[in-house]
mmCIF file of C-alpha atoms and ligand atoms in Angstrom:
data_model
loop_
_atom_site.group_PDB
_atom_site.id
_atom_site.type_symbol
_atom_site.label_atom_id
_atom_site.label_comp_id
_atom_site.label_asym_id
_atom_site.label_seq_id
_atom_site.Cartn_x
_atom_site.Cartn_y
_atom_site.Cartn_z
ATOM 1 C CA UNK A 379 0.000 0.000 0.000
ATOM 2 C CA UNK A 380 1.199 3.262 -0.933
ATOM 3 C CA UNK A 381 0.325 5.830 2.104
ATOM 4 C CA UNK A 382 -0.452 9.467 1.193
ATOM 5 C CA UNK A 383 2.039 11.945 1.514
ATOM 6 C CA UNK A 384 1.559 15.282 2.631
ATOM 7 C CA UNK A 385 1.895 18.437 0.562
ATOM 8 C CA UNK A 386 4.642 20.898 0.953
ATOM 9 C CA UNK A 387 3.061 24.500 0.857
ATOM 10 C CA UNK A 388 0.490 25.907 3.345
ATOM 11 C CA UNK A 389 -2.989 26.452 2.178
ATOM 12 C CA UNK A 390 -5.631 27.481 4.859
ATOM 13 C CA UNK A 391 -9.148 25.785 4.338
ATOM 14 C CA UNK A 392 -10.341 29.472 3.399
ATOM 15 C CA UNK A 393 -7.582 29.649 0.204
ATOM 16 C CA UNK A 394 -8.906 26.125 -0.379
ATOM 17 C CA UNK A 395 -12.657 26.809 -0.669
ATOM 18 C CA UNK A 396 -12.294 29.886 -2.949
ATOM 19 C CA UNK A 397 -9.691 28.158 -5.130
ATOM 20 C CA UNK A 398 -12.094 25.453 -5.093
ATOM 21 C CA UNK A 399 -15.176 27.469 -6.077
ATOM 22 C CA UNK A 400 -12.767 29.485 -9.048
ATOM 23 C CA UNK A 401 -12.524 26.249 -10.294
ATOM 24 C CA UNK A 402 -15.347 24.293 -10.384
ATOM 25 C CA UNK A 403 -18.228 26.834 -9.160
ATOM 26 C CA UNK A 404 -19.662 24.561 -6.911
ATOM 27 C CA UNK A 405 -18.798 26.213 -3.300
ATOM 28 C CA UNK A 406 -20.717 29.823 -3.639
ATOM 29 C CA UNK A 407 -20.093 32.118 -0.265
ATOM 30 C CA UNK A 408 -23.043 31.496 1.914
ATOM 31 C CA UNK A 409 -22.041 27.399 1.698
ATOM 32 C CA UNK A 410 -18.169 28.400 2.234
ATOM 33 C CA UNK A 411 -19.247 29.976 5.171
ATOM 34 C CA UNK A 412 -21.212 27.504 6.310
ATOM 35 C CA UNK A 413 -18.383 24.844 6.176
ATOM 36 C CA UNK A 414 -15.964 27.737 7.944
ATOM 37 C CA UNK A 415 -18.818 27.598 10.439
ATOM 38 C CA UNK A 416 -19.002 23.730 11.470
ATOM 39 C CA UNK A 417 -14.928 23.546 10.159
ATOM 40 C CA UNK A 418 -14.376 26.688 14.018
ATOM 41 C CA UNK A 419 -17.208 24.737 15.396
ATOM 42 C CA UNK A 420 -14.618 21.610 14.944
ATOM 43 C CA UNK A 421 -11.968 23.746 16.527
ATOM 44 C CA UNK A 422 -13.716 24.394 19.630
ATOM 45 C CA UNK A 423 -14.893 20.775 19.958
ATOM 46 C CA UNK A 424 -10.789 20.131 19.728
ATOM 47 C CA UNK A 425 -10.015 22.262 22.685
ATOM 48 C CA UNK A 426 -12.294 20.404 25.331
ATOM 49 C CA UNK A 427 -11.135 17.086 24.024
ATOM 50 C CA UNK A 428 -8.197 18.677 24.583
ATOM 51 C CA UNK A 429 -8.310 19.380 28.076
ATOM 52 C CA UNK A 430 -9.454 16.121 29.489
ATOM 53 C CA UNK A 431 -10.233 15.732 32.717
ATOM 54 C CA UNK A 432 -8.697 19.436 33.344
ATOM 55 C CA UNK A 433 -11.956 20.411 31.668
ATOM 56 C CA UNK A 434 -14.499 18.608 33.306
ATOM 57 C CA UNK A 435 -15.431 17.161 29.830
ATOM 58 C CA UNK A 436 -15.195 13.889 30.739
ATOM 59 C CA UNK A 437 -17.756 11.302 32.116
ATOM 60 C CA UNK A 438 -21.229 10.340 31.578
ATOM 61 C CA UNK A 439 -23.968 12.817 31.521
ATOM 62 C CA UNK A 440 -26.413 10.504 33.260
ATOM 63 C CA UNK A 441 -28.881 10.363 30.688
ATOM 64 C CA UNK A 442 -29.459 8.584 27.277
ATOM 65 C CA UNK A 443 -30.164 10.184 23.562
ATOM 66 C CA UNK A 444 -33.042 8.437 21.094
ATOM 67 C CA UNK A 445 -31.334 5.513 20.230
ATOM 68 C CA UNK A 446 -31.193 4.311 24.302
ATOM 69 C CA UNK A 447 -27.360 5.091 24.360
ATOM 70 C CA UNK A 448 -25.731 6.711 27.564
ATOM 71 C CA UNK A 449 -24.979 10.460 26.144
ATOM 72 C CA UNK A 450 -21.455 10.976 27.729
ATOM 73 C CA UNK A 451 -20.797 14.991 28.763
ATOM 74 C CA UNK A 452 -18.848 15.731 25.811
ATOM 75 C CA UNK A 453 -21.727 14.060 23.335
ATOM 76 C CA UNK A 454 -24.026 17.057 24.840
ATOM 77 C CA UNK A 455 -21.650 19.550 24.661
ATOM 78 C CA UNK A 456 -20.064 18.904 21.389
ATOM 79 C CA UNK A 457 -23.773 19.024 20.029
ATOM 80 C CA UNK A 458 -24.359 22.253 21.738
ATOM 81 C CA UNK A 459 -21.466 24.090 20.459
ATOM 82 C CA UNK A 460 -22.618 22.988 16.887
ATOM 83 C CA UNK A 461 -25.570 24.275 17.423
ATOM 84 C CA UNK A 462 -24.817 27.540 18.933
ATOM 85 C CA UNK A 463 -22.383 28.185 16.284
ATOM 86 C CA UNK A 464 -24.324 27.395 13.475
ATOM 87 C CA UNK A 465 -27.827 29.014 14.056
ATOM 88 C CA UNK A 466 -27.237 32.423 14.101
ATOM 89 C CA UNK A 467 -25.094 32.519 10.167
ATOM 90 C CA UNK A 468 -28.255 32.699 8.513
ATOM 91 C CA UNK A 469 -26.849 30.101 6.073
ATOM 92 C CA UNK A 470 -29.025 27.148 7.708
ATOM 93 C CA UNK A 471 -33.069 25.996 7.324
ATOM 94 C CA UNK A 472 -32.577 23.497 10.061
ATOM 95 C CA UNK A 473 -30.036 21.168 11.668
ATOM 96 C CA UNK A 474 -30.204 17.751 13.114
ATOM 97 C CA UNK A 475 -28.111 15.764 15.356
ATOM 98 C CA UNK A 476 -27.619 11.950 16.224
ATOM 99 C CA UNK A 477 -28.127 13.846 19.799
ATOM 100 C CA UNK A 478 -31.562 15.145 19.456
ATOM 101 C CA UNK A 479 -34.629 13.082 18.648
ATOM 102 C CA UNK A 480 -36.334 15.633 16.086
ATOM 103 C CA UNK A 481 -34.785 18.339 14.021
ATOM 104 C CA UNK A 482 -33.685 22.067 15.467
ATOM 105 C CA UNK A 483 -35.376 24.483 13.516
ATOM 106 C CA UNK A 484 -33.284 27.932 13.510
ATOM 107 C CA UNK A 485 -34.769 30.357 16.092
ATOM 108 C CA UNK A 486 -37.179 32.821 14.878
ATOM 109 C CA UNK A 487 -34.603 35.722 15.234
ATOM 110 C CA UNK A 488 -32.591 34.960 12.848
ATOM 111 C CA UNK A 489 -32.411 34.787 8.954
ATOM 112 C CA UNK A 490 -32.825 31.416 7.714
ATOM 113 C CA UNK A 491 -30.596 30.020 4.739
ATOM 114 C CA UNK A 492 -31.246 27.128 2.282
ATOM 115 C CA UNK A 493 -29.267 24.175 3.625
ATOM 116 C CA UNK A 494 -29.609 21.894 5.673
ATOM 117 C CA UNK A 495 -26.836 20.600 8.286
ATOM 118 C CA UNK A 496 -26.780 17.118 9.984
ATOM 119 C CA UNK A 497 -24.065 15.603 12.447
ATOM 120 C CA UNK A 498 -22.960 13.150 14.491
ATOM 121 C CA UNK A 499 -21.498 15.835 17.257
ATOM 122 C CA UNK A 500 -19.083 12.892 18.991
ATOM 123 C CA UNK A 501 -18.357 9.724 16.922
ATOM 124 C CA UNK A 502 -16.643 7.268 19.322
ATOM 125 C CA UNK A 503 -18.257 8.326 22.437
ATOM 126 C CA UNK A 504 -16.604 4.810 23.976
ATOM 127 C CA UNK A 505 -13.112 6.018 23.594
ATOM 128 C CA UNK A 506 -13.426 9.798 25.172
ATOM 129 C CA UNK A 507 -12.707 8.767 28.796
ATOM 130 C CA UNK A 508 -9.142 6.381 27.677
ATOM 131 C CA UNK A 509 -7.752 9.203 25.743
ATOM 132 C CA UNK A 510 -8.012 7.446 22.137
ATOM 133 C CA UNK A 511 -9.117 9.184 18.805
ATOM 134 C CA UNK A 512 -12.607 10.408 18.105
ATOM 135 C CA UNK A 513 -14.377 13.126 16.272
ATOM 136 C CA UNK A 514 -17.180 14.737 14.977
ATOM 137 C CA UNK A 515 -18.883 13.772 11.194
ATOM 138 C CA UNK A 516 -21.698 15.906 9.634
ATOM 139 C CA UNK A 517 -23.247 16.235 6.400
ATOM 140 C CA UNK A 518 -24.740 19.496 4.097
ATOM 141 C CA UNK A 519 -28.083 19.012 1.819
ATOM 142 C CA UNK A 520 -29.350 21.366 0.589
ATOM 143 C CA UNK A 521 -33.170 22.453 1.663
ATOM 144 C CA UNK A 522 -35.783 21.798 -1.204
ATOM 145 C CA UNK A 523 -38.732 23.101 0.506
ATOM 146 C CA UNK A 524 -37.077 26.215 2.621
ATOM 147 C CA UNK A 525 -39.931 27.992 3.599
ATOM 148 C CA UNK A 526 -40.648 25.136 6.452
ATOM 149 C CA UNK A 527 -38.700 22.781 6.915
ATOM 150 C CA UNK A 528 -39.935 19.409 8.684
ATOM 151 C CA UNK A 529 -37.896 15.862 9.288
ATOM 152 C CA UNK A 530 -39.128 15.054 5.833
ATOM 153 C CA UNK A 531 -37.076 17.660 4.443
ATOM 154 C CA UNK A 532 -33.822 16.023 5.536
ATOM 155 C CA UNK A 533 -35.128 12.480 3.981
ATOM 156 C CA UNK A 534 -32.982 12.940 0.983
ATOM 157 C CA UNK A 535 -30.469 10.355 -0.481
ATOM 158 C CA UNK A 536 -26.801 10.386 0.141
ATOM 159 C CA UNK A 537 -26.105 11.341 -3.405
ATOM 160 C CA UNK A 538 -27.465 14.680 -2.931
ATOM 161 C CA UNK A 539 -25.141 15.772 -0.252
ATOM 162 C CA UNK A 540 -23.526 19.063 -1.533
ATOM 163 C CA UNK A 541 -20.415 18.818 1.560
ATOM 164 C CA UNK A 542 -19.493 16.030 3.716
ATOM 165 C CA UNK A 543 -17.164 15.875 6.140
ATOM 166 C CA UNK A 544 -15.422 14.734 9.475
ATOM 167 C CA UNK A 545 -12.752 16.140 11.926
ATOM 168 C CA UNK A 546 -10.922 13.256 13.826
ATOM 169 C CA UNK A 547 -9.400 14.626 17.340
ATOM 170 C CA UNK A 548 -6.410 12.311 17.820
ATOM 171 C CA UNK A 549 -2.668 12.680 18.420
ATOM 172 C CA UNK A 550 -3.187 16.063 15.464
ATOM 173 C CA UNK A 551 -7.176 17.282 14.810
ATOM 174 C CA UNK A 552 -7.557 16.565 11.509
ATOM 175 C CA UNK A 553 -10.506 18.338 9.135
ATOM 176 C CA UNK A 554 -11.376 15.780 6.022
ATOM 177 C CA UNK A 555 -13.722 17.679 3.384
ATOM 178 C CA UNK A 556 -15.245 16.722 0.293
ATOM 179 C CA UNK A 557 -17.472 18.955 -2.161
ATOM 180 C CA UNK A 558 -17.873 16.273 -4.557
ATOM 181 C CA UNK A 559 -14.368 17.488 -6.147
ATOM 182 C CA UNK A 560 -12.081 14.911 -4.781
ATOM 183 C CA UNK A 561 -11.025 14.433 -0.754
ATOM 184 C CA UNK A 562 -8.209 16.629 1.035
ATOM 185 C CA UNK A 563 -7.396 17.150 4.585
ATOM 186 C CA UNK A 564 -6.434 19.760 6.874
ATOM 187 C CA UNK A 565 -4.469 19.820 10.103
ATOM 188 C CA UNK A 566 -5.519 21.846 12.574
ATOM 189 C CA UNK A 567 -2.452 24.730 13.338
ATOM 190 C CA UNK A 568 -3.022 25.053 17.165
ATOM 191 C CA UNK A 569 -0.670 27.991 17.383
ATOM 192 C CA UNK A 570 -2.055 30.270 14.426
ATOM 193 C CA UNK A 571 -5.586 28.384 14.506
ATOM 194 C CA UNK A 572 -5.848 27.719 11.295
ATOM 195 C CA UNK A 573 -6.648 24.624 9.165
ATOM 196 C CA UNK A 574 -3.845 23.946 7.208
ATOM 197 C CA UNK A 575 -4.307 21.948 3.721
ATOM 198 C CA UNK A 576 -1.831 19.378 4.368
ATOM 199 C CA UNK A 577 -2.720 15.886 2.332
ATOM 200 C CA UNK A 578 -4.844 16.864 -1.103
ATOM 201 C CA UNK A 579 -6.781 14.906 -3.084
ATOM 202 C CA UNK A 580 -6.559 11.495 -0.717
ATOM 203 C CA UNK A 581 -6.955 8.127 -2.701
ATOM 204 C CA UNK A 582 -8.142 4.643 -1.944
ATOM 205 C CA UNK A 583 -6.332 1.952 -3.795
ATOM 206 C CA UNK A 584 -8.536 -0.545 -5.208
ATOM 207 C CA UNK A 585 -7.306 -3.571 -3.370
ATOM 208 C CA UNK A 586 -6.111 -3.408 0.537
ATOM 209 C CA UNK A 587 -4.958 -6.397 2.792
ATOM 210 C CA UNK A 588 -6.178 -4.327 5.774
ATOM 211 C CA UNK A 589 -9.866 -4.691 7.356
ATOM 212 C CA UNK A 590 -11.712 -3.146 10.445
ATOM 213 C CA UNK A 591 -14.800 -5.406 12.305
ATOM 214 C CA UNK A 592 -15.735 -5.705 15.803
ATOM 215 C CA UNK A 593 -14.852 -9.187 16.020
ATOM 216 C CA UNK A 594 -16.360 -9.645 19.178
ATOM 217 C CA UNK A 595 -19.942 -10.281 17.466
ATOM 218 C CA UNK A 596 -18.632 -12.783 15.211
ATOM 219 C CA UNK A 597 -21.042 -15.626 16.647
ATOM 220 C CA UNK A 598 -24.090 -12.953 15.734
ATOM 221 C CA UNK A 599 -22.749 -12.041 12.078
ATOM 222 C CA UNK A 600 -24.676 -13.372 8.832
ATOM 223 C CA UNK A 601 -23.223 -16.153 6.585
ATOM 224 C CA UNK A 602 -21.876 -13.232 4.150
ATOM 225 C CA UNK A 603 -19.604 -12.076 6.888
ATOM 226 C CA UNK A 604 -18.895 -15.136 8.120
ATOM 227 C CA UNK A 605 -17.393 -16.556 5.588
ATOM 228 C CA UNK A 606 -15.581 -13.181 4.037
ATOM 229 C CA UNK A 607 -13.807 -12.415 7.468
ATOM 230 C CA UNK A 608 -12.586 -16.133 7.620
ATOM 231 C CA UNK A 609 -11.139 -16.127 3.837
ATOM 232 C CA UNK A 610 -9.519 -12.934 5.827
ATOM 233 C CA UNK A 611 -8.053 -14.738 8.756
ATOM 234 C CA UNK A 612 -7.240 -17.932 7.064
ATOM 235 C CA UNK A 613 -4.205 -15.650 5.147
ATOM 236 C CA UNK A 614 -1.871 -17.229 2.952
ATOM 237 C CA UNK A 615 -3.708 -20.662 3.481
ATOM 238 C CA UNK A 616 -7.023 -19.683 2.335
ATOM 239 C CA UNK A 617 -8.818 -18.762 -0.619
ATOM 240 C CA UNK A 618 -7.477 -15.501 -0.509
ATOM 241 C CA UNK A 619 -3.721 -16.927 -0.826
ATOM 242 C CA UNK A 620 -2.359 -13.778 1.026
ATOM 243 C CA UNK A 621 -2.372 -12.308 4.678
ATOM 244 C CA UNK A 622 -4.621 -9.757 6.110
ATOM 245 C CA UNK A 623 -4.229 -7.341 9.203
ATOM 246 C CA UNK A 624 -7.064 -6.525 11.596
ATOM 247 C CA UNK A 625 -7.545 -2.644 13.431
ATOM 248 C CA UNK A 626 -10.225 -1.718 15.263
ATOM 249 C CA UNK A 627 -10.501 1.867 16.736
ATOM 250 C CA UNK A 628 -13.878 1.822 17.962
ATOM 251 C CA UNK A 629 -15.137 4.886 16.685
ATOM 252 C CA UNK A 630 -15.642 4.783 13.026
ATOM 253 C CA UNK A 631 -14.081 8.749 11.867
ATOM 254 C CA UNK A 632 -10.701 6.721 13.205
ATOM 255 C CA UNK A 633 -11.119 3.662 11.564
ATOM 256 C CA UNK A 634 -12.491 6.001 7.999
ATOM 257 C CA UNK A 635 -9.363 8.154 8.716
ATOM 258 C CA UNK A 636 -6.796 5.193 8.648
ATOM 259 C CA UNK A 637 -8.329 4.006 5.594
ATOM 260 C CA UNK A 638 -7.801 7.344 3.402
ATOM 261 C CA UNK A 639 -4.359 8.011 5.118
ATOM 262 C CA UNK A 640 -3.322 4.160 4.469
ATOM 263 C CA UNK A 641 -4.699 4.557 1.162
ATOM 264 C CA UNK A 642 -6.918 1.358 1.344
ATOM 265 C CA UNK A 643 -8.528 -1.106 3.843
ATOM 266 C CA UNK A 644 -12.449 -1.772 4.235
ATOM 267 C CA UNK A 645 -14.502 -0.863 7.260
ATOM 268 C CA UNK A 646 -17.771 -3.077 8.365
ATOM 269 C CA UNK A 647 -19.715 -2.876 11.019
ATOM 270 C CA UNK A 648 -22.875 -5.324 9.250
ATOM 271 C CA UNK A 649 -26.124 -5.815 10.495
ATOM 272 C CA UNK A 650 -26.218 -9.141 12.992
ATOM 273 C CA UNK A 651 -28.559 -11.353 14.838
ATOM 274 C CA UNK A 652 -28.356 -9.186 17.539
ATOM 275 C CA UNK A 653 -31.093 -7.443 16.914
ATOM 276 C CA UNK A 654 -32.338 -8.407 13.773
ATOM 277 C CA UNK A 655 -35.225 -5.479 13.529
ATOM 278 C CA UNK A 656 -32.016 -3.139 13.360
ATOM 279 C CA UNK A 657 -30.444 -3.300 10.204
ATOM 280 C CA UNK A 658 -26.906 -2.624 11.869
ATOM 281 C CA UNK A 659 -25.450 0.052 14.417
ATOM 282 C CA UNK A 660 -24.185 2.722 12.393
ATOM 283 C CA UNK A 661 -26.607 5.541 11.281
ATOM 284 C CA UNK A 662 -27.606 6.238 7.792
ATOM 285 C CA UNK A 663 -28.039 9.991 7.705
ATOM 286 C CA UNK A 664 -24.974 11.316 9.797
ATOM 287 C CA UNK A 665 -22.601 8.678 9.813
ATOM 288 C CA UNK A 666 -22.710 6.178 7.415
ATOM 289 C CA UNK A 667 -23.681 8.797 4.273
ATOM 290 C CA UNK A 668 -21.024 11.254 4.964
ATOM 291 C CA UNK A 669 -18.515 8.753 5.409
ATOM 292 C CA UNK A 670 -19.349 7.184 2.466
ATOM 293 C CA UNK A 671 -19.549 10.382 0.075
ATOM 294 C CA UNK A 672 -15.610 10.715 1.257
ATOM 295 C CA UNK A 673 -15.068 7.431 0.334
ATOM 296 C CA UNK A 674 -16.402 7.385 -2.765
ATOM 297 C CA UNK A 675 -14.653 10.624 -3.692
ATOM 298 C CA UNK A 676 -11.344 8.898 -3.029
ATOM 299 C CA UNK A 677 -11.938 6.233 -5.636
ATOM 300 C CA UNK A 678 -13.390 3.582 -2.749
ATOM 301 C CA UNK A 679 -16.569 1.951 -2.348
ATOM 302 C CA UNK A 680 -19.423 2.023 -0.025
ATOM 303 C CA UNK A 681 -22.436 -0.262 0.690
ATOM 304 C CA UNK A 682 -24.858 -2.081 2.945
ATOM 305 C CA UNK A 683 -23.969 -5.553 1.719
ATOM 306 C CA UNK A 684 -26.164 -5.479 -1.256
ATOM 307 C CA UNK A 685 -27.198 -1.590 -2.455
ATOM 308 C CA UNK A 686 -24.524 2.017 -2.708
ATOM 309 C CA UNK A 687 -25.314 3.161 0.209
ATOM 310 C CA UNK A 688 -25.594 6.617 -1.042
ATOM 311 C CA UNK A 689 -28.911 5.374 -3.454
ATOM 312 C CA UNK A 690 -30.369 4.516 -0.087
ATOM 313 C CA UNK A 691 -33.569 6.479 0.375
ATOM 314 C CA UNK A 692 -33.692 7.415 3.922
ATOM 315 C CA UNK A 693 -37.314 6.885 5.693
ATOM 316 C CA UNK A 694 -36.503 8.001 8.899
ATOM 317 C CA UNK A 695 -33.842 10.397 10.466
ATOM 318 C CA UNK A 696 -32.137 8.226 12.546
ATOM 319 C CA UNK A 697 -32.713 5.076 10.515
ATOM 320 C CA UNK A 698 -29.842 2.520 11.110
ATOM 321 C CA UNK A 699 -27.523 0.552 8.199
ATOM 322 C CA UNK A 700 -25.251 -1.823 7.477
ATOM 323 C CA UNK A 701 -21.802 -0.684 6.413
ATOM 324 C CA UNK A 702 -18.935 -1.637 4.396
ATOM 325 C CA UNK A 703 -16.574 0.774 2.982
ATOM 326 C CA UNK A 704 -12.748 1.002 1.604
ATOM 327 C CA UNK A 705 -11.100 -0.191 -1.212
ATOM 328 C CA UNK A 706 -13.094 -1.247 -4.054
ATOM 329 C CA UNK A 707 -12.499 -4.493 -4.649
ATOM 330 C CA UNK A 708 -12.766 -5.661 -0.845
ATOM 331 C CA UNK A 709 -16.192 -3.704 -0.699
ATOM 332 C CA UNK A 710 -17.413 -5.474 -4.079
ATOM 333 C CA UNK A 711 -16.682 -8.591 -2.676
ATOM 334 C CA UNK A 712 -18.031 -8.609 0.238
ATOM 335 C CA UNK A 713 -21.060 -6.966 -1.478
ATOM 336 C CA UNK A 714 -20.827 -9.876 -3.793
ATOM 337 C CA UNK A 715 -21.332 -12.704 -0.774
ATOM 338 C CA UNK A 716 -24.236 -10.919 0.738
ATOM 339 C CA UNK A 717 -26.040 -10.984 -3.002
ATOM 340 C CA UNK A 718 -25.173 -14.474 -3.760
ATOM 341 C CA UNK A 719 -27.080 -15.883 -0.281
HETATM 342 P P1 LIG B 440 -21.151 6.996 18.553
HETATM 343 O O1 LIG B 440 -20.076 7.199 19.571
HETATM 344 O O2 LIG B 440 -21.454 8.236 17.760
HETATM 345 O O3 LIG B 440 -22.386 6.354 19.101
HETATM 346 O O4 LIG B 440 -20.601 6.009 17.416
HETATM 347 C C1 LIG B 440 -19.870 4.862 17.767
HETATM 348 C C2 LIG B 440 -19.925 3.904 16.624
HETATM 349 C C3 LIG B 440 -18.784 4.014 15.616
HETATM 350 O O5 LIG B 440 -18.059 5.167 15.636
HETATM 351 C C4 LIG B 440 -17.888 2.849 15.926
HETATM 352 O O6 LIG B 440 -17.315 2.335 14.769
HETATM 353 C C5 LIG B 440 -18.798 1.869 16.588
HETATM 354 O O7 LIG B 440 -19.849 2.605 17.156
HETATM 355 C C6 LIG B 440 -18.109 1.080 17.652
HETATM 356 O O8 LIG B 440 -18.936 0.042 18.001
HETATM 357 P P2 LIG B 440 -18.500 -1.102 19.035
HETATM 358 O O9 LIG B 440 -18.893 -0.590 20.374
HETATM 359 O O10 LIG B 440 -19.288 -2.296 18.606
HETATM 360 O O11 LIG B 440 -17.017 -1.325 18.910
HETATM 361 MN MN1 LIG B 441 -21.024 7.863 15.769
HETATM 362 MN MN1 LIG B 442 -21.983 10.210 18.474
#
């Protein structure tokens, strides 16, 4: 696998967006400011991760969000500074939030704007207490019906994202953007506060010998997975007739992250027998979409074991999927099992 490298010169995000909309006229200035918007949001987010348990950030908040999951104290505040920073720009219809169980509509005082911003506020809530990576993903549609919008409004296919994107807060905080021109990535520059352009256009090699799976719900996985994770493990001896590695971060921006910086690998977290009425963990709208508009955009694949996820037509807004995404021809075959059974 060839990893990518960064780039030399310094480009802020700022540079980036109007270069971006000079040359392909897709990023006009209330959007760009809407992505500056989430992109400081991001920043601030960074800074209480940042400060651990000298913050008082860490811990559980003692009370659980719509899907029944503890909400830990940074979940609630990392959804509160997105929401404070975002309602007031005038660039927004409405916002909604793996943290909230309907969608915010902007207050009444100020101007409303024609898109429509979604987010997962904390991705990898499990990891925030141990010090290990996590981050915050979020998603930009644009509003069809602006003069009120409703949850409906939101129920729009991946492909119609105009701007996804994630920032990982590990070792560096890390801002990943596409506009549907490619994938590049920014490191935050804690002493001039700036996002600095520092890996462009980030690609996925087709093939990868690196895959990512809670392997601790192997006994509930479905005969696709089954038997694609052991042609995995059985290496060199196996159909496969080479050697895979395993990683597992526990919060998927991580795991996505590794992928685009390794330049290849495949992600899954599938549906199981868990729960069989939920078809997997991962949400459609703010995690699994985003994530797999990036993807894409770096030449990889992304699906729920038999459909793109991004031709998915959402019915819901916190609706659940299946995912596997990476390289190509790891996602296709995978993909290819769950079709065949
Ligand atoms: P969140 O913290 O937003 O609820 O998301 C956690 C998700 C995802 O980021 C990660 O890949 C997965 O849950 C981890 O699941 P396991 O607990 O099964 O490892
Ligand atoms: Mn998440
Ligand atoms: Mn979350």
């Amino acid at each position: 696998m060839t990893a990518n490298r960064p780039t030399a010169h310094r480009t802020t995000l700022t540079q980036h967006l109007i270069e971006q909309q000079r040359e392909h006229n897709n990023i006009p200035s209330d959007l760009r400011l809407l992505i500056e918007t989430v992109s400081h949001a991001c920043k601030l987010i960074s800074y209480h991760v940042s400060r651990g348990a000298l913050g008082e950030v860490l811990g559980s908040a003692g009370n659980e969000n719509i899907q029944g999951e503890v909400q830990q104290k940074l979940d609630i505040l990392s959804n509160n500074i997105l929401l404070e920073a975002n309602e007031w720009g005038g660039h927004l219809a409405a916002m909604a939030s793996e943290e909230m169980a309907s969608i915010h509509q902007i207050p009444a005082l100020f101007p409303r704007g024609k898109y429509l911003l979604l987010f997962d506020p904390l991705d990898g809530s499990s990891n925030i207490d141990v010090n290990m990576s996590i981050g915050t993903i979020f998603s930009i549609l644009r509003c069809l019906d602006d003069k009120n919008p409703t949850e409906k409004s939101f129920l729009q296919k991946g492909s119609r994202q105009v701007v996804a994107g994630y920032a990982v807060y590990g070792p560096q905080t890390m801002l990943v953007l596409t506009t549907g021109y490619g994938v590049n990535c920014f490191t935050l520059d804690r002493d001039l506060g700036s996002w600095v352009l520092t890996h462009r256009a980030l690609r996925i090699l087709v093939d990868s010998c690196e895959y990512a799976i809670n392997a601790a719900n192997q006994r509930y996985w479905y005969e696709p997975v089954q038997r694609y994770v052991n042609e995995l493990i059985e290496g060199v001896d196996g159909p496969r007739k080479m050697n895979f590695n395993m990683r597992w971060v526990a919060a998927m921006v991580s795991d996505v992250n590794r992928i685009l910086h390794r330049g290849g690998g495949i992600f899954m977290y599938p549906a199981d027998k868990r729960t069989p009425s939920k078809p997997g963990k991962l949400r459609l709208m703010y995690e699994a979409n985003p994530m797999a508009f990036i993807i894409e955009q770096a030449g990889g694949h992304a699906t729920n074991g038999k459909e793109r996820i991004l031709d998915i037509q959402p019915k819901s807004l916190h609706e659940r999927v299946a995912v596997f995404l990476g390289s190509k021809n790891e996602v296709d075959r995978v993909t290819q099992y769950h079709l065949k059974s």
